[in-house]
Every structure is written in structure tokens, then in C-alpha cells.
Coordinates of C-alpha atoms and ligand atoms in Angstrom, one line a residue:
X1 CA -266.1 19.0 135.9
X2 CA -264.2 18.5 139.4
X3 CA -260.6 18.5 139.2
X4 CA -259.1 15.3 140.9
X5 CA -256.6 15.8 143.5
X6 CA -255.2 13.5 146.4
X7 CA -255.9 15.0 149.6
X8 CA -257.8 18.0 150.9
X9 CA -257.1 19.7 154.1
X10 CA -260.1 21.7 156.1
X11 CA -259.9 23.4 159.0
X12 CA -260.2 26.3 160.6
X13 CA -256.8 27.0 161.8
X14 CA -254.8 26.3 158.8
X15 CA -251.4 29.1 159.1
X16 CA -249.8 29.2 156.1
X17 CA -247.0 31.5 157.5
X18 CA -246.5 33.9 154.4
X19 CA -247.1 36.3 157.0
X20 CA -248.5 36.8 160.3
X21 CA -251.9 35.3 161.1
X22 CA -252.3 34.4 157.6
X23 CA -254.9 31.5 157.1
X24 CA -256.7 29.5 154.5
X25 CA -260.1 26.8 155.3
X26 CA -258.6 24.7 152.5
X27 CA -255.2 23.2 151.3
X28 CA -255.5 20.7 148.4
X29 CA -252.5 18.8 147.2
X30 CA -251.7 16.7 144.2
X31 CA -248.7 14.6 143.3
X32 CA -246.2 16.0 146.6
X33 CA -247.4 19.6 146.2
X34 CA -249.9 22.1 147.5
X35 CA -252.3 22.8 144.2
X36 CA -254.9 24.8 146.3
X37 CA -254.9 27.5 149.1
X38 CA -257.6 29.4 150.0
X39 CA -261.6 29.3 151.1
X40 CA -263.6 26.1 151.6
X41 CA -266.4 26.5 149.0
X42 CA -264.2 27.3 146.2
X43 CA -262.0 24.2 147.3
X44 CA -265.5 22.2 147.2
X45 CA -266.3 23.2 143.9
X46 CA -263.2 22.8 142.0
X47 CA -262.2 19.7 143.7
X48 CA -262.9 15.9 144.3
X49 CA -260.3 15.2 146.3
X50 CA -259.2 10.9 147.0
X51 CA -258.9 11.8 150.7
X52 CA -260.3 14.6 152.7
X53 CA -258.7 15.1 156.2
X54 CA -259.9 17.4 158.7
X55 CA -258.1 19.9 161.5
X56 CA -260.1 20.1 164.5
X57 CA -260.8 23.2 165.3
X58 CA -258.5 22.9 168.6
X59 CA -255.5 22.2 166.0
X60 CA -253.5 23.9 163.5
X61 CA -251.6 23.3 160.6
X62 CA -248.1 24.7 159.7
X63 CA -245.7 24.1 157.3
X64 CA -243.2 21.4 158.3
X65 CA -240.2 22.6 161.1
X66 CA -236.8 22.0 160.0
X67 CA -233.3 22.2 161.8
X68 CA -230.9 24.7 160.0
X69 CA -227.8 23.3 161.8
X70 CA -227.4 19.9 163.4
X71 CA -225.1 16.6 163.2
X72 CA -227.2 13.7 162.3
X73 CA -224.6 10.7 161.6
X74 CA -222.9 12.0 164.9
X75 CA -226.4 12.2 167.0
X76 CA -226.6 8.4 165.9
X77 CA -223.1 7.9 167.3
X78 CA -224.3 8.9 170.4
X79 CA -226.7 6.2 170.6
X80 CA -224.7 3.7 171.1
X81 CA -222.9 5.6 173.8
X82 CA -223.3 6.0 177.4
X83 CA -225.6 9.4 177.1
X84 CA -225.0 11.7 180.0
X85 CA -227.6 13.6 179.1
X86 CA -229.9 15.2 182.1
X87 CA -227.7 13.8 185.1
X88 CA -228.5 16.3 187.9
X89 CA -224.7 15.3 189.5
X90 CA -221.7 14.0 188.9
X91 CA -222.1 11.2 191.1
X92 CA -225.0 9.9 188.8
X93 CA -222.3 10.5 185.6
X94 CA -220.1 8.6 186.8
X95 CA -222.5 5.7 188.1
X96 CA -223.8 5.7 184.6
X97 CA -220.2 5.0 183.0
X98 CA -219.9 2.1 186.0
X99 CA -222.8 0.3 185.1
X100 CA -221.6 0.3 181.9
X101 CA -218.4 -0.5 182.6
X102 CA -219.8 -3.9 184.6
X103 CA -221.5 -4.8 181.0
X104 CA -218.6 -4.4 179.5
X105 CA -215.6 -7.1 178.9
X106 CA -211.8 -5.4 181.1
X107 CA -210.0 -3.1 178.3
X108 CA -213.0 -1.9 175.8
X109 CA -213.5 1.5 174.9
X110 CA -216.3 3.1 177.2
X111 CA -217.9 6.4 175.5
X112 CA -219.6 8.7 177.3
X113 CA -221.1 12.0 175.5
X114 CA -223.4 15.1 176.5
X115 CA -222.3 15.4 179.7
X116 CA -222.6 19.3 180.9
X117 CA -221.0 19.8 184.4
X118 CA -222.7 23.1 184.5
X119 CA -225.6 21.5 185.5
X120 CA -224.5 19.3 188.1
X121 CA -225.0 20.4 191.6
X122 CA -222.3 18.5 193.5
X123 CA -219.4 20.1 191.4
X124 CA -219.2 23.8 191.1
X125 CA -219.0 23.8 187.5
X126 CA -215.5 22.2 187.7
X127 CA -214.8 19.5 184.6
X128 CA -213.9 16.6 185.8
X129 CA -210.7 14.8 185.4
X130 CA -209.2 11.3 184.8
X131 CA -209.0 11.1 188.8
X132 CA -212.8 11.4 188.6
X133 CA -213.5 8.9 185.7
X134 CA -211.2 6.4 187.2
X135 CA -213.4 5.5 190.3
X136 CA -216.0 4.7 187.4
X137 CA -213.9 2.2 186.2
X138 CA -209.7 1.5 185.9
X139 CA -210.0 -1.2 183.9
X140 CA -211.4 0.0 181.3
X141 CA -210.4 3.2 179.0
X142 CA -213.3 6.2 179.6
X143 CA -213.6 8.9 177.6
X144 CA -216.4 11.6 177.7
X145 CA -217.6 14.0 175.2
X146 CA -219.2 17.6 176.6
X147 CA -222.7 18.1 175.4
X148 CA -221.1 21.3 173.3
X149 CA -218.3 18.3 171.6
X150 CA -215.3 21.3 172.4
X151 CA -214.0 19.2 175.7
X152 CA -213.1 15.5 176.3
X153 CA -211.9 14.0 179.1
X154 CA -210.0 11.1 179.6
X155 CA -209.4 8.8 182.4
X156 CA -206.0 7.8 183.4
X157 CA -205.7 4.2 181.1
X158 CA -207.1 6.0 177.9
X159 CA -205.0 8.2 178.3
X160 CA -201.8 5.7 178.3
X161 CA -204.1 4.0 175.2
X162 CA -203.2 7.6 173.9
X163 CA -199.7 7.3 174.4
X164 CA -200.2 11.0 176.2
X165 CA -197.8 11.4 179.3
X166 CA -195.8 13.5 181.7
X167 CA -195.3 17.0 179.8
X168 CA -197.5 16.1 176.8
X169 CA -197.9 19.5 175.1
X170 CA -200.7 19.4 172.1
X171 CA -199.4 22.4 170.5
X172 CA -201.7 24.9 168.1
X173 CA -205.4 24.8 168.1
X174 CA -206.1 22.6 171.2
X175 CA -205.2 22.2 174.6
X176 CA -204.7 19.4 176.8
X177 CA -204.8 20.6 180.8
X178 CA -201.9 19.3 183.3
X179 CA -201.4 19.0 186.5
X180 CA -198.7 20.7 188.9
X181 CA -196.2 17.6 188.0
X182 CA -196.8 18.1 184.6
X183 CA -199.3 15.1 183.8
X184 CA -202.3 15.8 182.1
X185 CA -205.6 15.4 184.2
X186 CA -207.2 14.4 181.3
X187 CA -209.4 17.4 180.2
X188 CA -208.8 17.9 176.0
X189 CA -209.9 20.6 174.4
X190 CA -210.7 21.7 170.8
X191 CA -207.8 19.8 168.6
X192 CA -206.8 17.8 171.2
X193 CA -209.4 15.4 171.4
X194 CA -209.1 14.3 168.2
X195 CA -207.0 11.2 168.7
X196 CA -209.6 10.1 170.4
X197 CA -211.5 9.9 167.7
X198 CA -208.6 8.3 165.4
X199 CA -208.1 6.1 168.0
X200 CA -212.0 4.5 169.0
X201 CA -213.5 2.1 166.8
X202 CA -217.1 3.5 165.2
X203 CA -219.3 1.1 165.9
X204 CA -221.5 3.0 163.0
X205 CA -219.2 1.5 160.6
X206 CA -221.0 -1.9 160.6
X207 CA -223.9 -1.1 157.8
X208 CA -226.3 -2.6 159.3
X209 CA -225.8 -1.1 162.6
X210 CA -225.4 2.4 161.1
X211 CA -229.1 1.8 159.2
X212 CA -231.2 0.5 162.1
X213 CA -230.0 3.6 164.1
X214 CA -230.5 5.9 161.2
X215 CA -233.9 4.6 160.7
X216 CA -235.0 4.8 163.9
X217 CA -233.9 8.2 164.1
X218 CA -235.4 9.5 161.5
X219 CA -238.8 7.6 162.2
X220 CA -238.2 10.1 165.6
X221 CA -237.3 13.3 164.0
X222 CA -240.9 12.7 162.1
X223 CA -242.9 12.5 165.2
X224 CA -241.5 15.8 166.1
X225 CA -243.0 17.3 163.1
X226 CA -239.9 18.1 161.3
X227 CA -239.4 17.9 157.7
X228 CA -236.4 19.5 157.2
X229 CA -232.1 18.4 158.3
X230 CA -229.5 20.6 157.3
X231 CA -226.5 17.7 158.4
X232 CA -223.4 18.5 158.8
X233 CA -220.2 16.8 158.9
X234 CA -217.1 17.8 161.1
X235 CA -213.8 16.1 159.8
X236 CA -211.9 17.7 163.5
X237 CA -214.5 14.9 165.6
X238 CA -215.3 12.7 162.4
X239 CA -218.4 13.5 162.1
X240 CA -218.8 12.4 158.2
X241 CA -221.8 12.2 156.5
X242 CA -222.4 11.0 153.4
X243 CA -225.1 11.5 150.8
X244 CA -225.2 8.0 149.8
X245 CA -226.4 6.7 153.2
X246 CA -229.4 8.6 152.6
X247 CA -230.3 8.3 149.6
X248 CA -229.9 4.7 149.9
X249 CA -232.6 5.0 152.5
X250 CA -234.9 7.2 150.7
X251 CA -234.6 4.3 147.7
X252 CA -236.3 2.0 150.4
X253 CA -238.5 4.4 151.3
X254 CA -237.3 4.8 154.8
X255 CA -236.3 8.6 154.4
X256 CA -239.2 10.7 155.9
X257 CA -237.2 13.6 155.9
X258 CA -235.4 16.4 153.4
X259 CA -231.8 16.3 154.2
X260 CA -229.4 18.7 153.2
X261 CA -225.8 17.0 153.4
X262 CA -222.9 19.8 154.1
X263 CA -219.2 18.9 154.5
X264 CA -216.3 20.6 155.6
X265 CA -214.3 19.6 153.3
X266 CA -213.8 20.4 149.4
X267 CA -216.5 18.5 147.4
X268 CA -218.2 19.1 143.8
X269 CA -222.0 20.1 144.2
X270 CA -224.1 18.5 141.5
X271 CA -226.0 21.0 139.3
X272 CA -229.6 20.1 139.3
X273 CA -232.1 20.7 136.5
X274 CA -234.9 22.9 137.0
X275 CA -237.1 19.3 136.8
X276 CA -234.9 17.8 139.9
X277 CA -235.6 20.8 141.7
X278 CA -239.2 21.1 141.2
X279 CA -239.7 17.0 142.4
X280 CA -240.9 16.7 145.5
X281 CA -239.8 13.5 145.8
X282 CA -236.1 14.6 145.1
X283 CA -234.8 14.8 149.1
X284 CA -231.7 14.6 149.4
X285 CA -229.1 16.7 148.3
X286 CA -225.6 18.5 148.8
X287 CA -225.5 21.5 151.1
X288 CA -223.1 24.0 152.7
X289 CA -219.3 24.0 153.0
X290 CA -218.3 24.0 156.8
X291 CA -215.9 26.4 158.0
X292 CA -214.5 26.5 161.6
X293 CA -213.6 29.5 163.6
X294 CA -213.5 29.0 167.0
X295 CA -215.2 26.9 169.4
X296 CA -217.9 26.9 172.1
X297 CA -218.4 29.3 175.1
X298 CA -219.4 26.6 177.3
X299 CA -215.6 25.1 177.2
X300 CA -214.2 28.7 177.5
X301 CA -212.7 27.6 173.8
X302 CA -214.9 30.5 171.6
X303 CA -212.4 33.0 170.5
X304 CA -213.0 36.5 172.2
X305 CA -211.7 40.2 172.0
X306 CA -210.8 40.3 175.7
X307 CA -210.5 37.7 178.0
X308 CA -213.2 35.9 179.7
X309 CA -214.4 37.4 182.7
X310 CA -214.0 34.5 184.9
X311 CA -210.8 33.0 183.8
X312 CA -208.7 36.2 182.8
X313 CA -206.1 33.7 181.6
X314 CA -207.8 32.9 178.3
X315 CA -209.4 34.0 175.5
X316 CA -210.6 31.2 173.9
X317 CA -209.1 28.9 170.7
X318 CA -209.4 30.6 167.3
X319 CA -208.9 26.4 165.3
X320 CA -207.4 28.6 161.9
X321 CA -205.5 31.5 161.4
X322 CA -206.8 34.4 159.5
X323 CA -205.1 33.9 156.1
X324 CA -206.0 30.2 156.1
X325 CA -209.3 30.9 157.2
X326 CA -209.4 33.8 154.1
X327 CA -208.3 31.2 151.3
X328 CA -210.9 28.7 152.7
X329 CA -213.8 30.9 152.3
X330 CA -212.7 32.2 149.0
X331 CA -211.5 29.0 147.9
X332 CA -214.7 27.3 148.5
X333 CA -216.6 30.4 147.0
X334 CA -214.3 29.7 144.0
X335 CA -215.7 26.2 143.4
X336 CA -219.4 27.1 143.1
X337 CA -220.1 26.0 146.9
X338 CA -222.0 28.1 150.2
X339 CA -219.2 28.8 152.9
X340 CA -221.2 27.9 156.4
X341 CA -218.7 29.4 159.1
X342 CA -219.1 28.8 162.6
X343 CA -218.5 31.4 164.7
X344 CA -219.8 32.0 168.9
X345 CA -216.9 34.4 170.2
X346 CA -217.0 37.8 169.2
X347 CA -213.4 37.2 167.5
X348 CA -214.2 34.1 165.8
X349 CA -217.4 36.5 164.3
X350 CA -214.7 39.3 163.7
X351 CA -212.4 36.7 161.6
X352 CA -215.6 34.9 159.8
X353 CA -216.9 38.6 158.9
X354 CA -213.3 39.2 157.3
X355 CA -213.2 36.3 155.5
X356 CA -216.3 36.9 154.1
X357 CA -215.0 40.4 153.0
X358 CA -212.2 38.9 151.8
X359 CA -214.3 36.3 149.4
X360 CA -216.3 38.8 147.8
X361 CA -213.3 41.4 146.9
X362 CA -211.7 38.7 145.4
X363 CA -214.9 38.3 143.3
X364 CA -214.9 41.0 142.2
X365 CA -210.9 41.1 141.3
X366 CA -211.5 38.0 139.4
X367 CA -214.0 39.2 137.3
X368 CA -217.2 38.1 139.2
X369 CA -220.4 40.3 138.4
X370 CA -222.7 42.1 140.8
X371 CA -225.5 40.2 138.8
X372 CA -223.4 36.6 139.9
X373 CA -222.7 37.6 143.2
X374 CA -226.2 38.8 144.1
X375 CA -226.7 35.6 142.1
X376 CA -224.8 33.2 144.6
X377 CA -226.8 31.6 147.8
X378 CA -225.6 33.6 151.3
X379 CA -223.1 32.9 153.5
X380 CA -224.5 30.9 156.7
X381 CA -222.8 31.9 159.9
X382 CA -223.8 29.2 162.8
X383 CA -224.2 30.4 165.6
X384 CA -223.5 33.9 165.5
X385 CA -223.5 34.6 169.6
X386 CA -221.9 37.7 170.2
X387 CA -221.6 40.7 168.1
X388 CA -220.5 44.2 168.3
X389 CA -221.3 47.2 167.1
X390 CA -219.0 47.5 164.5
X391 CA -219.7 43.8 162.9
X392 CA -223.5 44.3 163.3
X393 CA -222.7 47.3 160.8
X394 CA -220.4 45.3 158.8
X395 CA -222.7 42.5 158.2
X396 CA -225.7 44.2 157.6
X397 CA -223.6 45.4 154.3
X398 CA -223.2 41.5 153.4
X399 CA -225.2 38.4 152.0
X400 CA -225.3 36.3 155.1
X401 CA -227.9 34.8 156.8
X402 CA -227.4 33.8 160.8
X403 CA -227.8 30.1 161.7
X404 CA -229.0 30.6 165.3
X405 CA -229.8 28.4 168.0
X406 CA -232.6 29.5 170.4
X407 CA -232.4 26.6 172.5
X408 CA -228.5 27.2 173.8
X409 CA -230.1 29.8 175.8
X410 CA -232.2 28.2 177.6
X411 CA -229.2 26.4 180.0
X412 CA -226.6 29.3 178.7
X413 CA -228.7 32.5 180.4
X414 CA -227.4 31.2 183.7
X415 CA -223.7 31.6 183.5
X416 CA -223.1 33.8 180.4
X417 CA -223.1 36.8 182.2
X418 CA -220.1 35.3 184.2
X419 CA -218.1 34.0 181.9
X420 CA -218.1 37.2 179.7
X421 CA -219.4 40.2 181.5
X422 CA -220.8 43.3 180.2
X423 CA -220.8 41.7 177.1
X424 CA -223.3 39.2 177.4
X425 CA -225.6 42.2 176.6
X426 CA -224.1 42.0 172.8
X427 CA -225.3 38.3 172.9
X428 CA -228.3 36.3 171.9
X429 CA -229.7 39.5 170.3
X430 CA -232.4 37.9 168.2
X431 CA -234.5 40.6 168.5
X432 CA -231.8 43.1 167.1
X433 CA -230.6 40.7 164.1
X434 CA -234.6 40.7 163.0
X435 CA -235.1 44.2 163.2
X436 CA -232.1 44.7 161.7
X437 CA -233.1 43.1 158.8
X438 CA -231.4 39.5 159.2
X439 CA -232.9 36.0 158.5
X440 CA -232.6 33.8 161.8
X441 CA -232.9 30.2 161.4
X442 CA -233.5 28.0 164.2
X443 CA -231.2 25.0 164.7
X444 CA -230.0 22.4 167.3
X445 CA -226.5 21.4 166.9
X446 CA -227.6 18.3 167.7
X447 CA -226.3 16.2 169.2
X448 CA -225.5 18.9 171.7
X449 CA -229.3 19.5 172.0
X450 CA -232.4 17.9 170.6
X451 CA -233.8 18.4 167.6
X452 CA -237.3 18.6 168.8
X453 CA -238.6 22.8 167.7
X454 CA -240.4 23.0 171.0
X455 CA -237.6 24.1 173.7
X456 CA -235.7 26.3 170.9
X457 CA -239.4 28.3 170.5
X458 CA -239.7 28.7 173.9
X459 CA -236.2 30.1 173.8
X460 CA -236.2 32.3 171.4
X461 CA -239.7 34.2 172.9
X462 CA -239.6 33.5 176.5
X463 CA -235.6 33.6 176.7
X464 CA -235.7 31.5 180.3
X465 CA -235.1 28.1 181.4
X466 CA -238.1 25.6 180.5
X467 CA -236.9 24.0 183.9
X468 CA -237.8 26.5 186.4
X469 CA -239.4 29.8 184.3
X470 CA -236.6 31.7 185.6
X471 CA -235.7 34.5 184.9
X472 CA -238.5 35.9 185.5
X473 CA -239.6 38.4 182.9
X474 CA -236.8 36.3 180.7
X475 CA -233.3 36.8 180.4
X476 CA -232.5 40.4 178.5
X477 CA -236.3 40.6 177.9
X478 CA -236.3 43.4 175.3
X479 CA -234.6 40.4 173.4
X480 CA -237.7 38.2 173.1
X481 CA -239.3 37.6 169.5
X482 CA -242.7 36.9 168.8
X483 CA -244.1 33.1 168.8
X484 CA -244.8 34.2 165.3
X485 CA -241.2 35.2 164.4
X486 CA -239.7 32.4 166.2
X487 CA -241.9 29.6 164.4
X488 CA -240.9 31.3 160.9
X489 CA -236.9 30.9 162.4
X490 CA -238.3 27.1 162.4
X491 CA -240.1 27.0 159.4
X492 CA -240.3 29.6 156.4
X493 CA -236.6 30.9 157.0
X494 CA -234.7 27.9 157.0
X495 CA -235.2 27.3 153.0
X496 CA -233.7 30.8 152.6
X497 CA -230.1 29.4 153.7
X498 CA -230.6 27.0 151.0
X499 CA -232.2 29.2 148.1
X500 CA -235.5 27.0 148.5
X501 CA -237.9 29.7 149.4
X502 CA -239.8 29.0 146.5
X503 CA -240.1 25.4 147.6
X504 CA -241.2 25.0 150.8
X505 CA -241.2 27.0 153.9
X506 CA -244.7 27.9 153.7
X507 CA -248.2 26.6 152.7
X508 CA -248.6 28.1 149.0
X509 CA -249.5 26.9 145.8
X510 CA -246.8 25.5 144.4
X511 CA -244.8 24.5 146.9
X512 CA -244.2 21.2 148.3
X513 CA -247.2 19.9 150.5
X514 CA -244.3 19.4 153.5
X515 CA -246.9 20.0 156.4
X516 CA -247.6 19.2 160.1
X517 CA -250.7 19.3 162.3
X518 CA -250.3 19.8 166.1
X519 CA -252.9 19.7 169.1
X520 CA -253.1 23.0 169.9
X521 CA -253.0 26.4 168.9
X522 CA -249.6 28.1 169.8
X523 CA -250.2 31.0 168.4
X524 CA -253.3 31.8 170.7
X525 CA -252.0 30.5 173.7
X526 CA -249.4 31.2 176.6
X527 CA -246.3 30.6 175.0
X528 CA -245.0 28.4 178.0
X529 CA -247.5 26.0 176.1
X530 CA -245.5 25.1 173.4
X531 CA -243.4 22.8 175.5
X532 CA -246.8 20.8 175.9
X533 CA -247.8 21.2 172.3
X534 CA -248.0 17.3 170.4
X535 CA -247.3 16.4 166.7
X536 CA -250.3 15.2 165.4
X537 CA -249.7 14.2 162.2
X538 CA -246.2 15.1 159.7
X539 CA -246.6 15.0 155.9
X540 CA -243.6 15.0 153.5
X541 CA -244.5 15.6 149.8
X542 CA -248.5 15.1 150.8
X543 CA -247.7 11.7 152.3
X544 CA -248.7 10.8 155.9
X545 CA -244.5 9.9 157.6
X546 CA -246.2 10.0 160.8
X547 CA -249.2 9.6 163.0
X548 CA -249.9 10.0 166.7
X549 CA -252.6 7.4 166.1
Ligands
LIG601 ZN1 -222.4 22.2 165.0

């Protein structure tokens, strides 16, 4: 007698990424998880399957992508902004924020986010100021967010709104840039910024606004094949996100998506039963506990050992001093939770790495076994951009796993090398972390880029801009991973940072049946392809969430 089972995959080109060219002819799944892996005969004969769905032989099917480090609630903020996104100049920024500004009634707040002056051509890479936002508009306050969320600026009546004036000195963790008279031009950085976001209304605060953006979200996060948010919250740009919202969705049924919900601030993760964990159907749940080190390279804010080469002034904002930073990490270790520390400069790695070292001596002092520790899930370190020597030794020696994001480099490769010199060769070294031994994850920090997989692949092997395939050869070449290795940062890897390897990640028996098909075969094809490759279809727990068709 035939076993009954809900759906049965065939194909030819069916990757079940447990390691390198693996494939199976046959996946069949029952009740959300994978109950069958292997040939097409035995499939046939042990099976009558409710539903059986074909992959072309020009497609493949992988395991579902996921994002190991993004901000969901704030991406959704965003869309109600005005998005700066992909303007070639400033002129078109500021046209943008002056059509807005005619919609909008005298004296309301104007947002503006993702705005990345780096890739304007009319500007040399200079920030603008308030004198630049006020020909947008006067009458109304304007405040823009970089795409990296490290730099605001304000124009001249938000910052009165602000009650920031002649002499205005932020003081530790931020600065606020001034002119030679001693009034700010409106360029915030790091800490500084954050009245701003005391001071703005949220229009996400209205429930029903907050759950027809979430939704519609989501619904796109599906089409681009991903199964799999790790959200997190950031308190210094209020950022929150809360499990609730989502559950409350997946309760409707409008959660197509696993999200893993991490704070940065002290919370009580629920202990799940071995039944809970097992569901398929159980998607939402408490993550990480987010640290801050320092801040982004892009706004000359990540903390660094020497100063950066083209502004010898500066060497960046470390947000927390070392102590603090210590106790945190512990602190949070103490209470049963995963400390997720972001860290770009090499000093903000230096002071995550000792933090970490700090945590697990104190472990030990208090009594904590090697069995416990080994026991505990890693320590996540986002970002992870510049290393030396010395810490690539050091960390190699701890349990951490390196939240990386592939796509950064696509727009980063052409001004790293100025704005830190020799040492842009101690950066982006994904190929030296995997042969080293380290688990990469691939993540978007969106909102500051998408969270589609494609451009952060095409990162992480070709290492050039998608834009114009320069450099040729790719930036620090002998960097470049394999399309393989960079679909597993997307994939299988990411459920390591959360101790769910045995859940998902790849297509096993077992596991959940989290899977997506796409038009064509990456793995076979120039890797400049992946750019053009199409979601066919994305399953969560076995069930079609979306459909090209
Ligand atoms: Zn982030």
C-alpha cells in the first residue's frame, strides 16, 4: 500500500544544498515537512501524493533564501516616506522632497530616507546641508535619512523644530556638524539624530496603516523567494519590533514568512518545547539581543584603529564604551539570550571581540560548564567588515558566526579604498572567513538595501558593481566565493545563527518543506545571471505563498 502524502516534487534539477551539487528527482512532503528525498521510482512506489508538481528541466529548486540581518518595521517606515533611493543627482533629491513638499499642507514633517550622495554625480560626495534642503522647501521641516541610517540632515526650520541653534554641541556618541559661525548645517550623525526621531510622528502607529504596509511587504519579500527574516529592532532610531504584530498576522494567515524578532534591549526569551520547535507552522519567534559598536563606513562613523585616510581628522564613533559594552554582552549572556553585536570598523570588531572574551571568562568564573557554553547558540557579529590579523586569530578561537552583507560591496568597492587605505585589503574577506572555517550569512540591512538575494550573490562571487561590471576581474578578486558558497550564505547558513540547522536550511527529510523554484539554473550558468534569475514559485511549510502565475 501507497503512503499518502500532500505534494510531490519531480524534477531534474532539484539542489538540496547539503553539499555541493547534491540533487534528488523527488521531494515529497507531508503536513509542512519534507518526508521524502531521493530517486523518482522509489518516490513513485512508496507514494500517492494529493498533488504532484513538476520542475522543468530549465528550473531548479532550492531551499528557501533568508535574510540574516535586516529591519523590517523600519523598511515599512520607509514607505511612507519620500524614498531617495536610486537618484543619479542631487538635483533629482531634492526635486523629489519638492514635489512632496507641494502635496503637503505649510509646517508638516517631510521624511526623506536612502539617500546615498556617493552616488550622485553633481556633488562630489559632499552631504548636503540644510542650505541644500531649504531650496526644496522653507516652509516645511525636511529631514533626510542616509541609505546606511548613521547620518541625517536637517534643513534650516527642522532644525529650529529641534530647538538646535548657534553653538549646539551634541556631546558623546554623536555629532552634529557646524559652520564657521558656529551654526549647525544640519548634518547629524550617529546619536545625534535621534531627536528626530522623538520628535516625528510615526505614521506606523495607526494599526491599520502599520498592517496594510506589513502585508504588502511581506506578500513582496515572498515573490523574492525568501522564507526566512531575522528583524531587528534599533531603540537609537526607533526601530521597534514587536512579536505580537506578527503573530497577529500569521493568526490571519497573512504571514508567509519565518520571522525571527531580535531587540536591543533586555527581554525574556520564551522556552519552547521540543513539540513547538518541531511545528512547521510555529513562525514566529524571539531572536538575538542587539548590541551596538560603532557605526557605518559610509558616514565615516565606524570606529577604526587609525584614522581614515581621507579625513585624517576622525576615526569614527565607537556609540558605548568598553566596560559598558562588556557588561552588556555578559549581561545579556547572563539572562539566557544570543548577543548580536554590530561591528564594521576594525575598532568596533576589536571592542565586540573583547566583549565577547569578556562574556565567556565570566562564564566560566560563575560556574558555567564547557558542556553549557558549547551548549549556548553563537555570538552573531553583523557586519564584520574589517579585520586584522590579530582578531582573525582571536575569533577563530570563539563561537561566533559573521552576519555579513554581500551586497554593501557592490556600491562600497568604489570608495573604500579611499576612505581607509591599505586597509581595505583586510576587508570584505569572505573568501578568508570561509576558509578559515567561519559561517557567513548573507543579509541586507534593509532598509539600507533590499532584501531581494540576487544583488548580495552577485556580490559576494563577482565582488563588482551589478551597474556597470566594473571592476573588471572584481574588486580584490582572490576574494570571490563560489555561487555555491554564496547561495548556502543565503540559504543553509542562516539557520545556524539561530540553532535551526536541523530545521530548515536545506532539502532533507525532516526538515521543513520551506522551498523555492526559480527560472533558471544559477548554478550552471554565468554568474552575472543571477541578477536576471525569477522566483517561480515560494513554499512555506509545503504551502504555495507565492506564484509567478
Ligand atoms: Zn542593521
Amino acid at each position: 500500500m501507497k503512503t499518502s502524502i500532500d505534494k510531490l516534487f519531480l524534477g531534474k534539477n532539484i539542489y538540496t544544498m547539503v553539499a555541493e551539487d547534491d540533487k534528488v528527482e523527488a521531494i515529497g512532503v507531508k503536513d509542512g515537512k519534507i518526508v521524502f528525498a531521493g530517486a523518482k521510482a522509489e518516490a513513485e512506489e512508496k507514494f500517492e501524493a494529493a498533488e504532484v508538481i513538476e520542475v522543468a528541466d530549465d528550473q531548479i529548486m532550492l531551499p528557501g533564501f533568508g535574510d540574516s540581518h535586516l529591519h523590517f518595521y523600519a523598511y515599512c517606515q520607509t514607505l511612507t516616506t519620500v524614498d531617495l533611493a536610486g537618484c543619479k543627482t542631487k538635483a533629482e533629491a531634492l526635486k523629489r522632497l519638492a514635489d512632496k513638499a507641494k502635496e503637503t499642507p505649510e509646517g508638516m514633517w517631510i521624511k526623506g530616507s536612502n539617500f546615498d550622495q556617493s552616488k550622485w554625480t553633481d556633488c562630489e560626495d559632499q552631504i548636503p546641508t540644510r542650505h541644500d534642503l531649504d531650496q526644496a522647501s522653507d516652509k516645511h521641516p525636511i529631514v533626510i535619512k542616509r541609505c546606511c541610517l548613521h547620518t541625517l540632515v536637517a534643513n534650516t526650520m527642522a532644525l529650529e523644530k529641534a530647538g538646535i541653534g548657534k553653538g549646539y554641541v551634541f556631546g558623546v556618541g554623536g555629532t552634529a556638524e557646524l559652520e564657521e559661525d558656529g551654526t549647525p548645517n544640519g548634518i547629524m550623525r550617529e546619536q545625534a539624530s535621534k531627536v528626530y526621531d522623538e520628535l516625528i510622528p510615526d505614521p506606523l502607529t495607526d494599526p491599520a496603516v502599520k498592517k496594510d504596509l506589513m502585508v504588502k511587504a511581506l506578500k513582496d519579500v515572498s515573490s523574492k523567494g525568501v522564507t526566512m527574516l531575522h528583524t531587528y529592532a534599533a531603540e537609537i532610531w526607533k526601530y521597534t519590533e514587536d512579536f505580537d504584530d506578527y503573530q497577529a498576522l500569521d493568526d490571519e494567515g497573512l504571514l508567509p514568512v519565518r520571522m525571527t524578532i531580535c531587540l536591543d534591549e533586555m527581554f525574556d526569551k520564551p522556552e519552547l518545547t521540543a513539540e513547538q520547535l518541531a511545528d512547521p507552522e510555529r513562525k514566529v519567534q524571539m531572536g538575538t539581543f542587539k548590541i551596538f559598536t560603532d557605526g557605518s563606513l559610509g558616514s565615516r562613523s565606524a570606529a577604526l584603529m587609525e584614522p581614515y585616510s581621507d579625513d585624517p581628522s576622525t576615526c569614527g564613533i565607537m556609540v558605548i564604551a568598553q566596560d559598558d559594552l562588556n557588561e552588556k554582552t555578559w549581561k545579556a549572556y547572563e539572562h539566557g539570550l544570543q548577543p548580536a553585536t554590530h561591528c564594521i570598523g576594525d575598532a568596533g570588531m576589536e571592542a565586540a571581540i573583547q566583549a565577547i572574551e569578556y562574556t565567556l571568562a565570566k562564564a566560566r568564573e560563575s560556574g558555567m560548564s564547557e558542556e553549557e557554553i558549547a551548549g549556548r547558540l553563537p555570538f552573531r557579529l553583523i557586519h564584520a567588515q574589517m579585520v586584522n590579523e590579530d582578531q582573525i586569530a582571536r575569533l577563530k578561537k570563539l563561537p561566533v558566526i559573521l552576519d555579513i552583507q554581500p551586497v554593501f560591496l557592490n556600491t562600497d568597492l568604489h570608495w573604500v579604498e579611499e576612505r581607509i587605505g591599505e586597509r581595505a585589503k583586510m576587508s570584505y574577506l569572505w573568501r578568508r572567513y570561509i576558509d578559515e572555517g567561519f559561517i557567513l550569512t548573507g543579509g541586507s540591512d534593509c532598509p539600507v538595501e533590499g532584501y531581494d538575494p540576487r544583488p548580495g550573490i552577485y556580490g559576494a562571487v563577482l565582488r563588482q558593481d551589478p551597474a556597470d561590471g566594473k571592476p573588471e576581474g572584481g574588486w580584490l578578486p582572490d576574494q570571490k566565493v563560489s555561487m555555491y558558497e554564496a547561495v548556502c550564505m543565503y540559504t543553509k547558513n542562516i539557520p545556524y545563527a539561530n540553532g535551526e540547522q536541523d530545521r530548515m536550511g536545506t532539502l532533507e527529510v525532516g526538515k521543513f518543506a520551506d522551498m523555492v523554484i526559480l527560472d533558471r539554473n544559477i548554478f550552471t550558468r554565468p554568474a552575472e545571471d543571477v541578477l536576471n534569475m525569477q522566483v517561480e514559485k515560494t513554499y512555506l511549510a509545503g504551502k504555495e505563498v507565492y506564484s509567478a502565475k
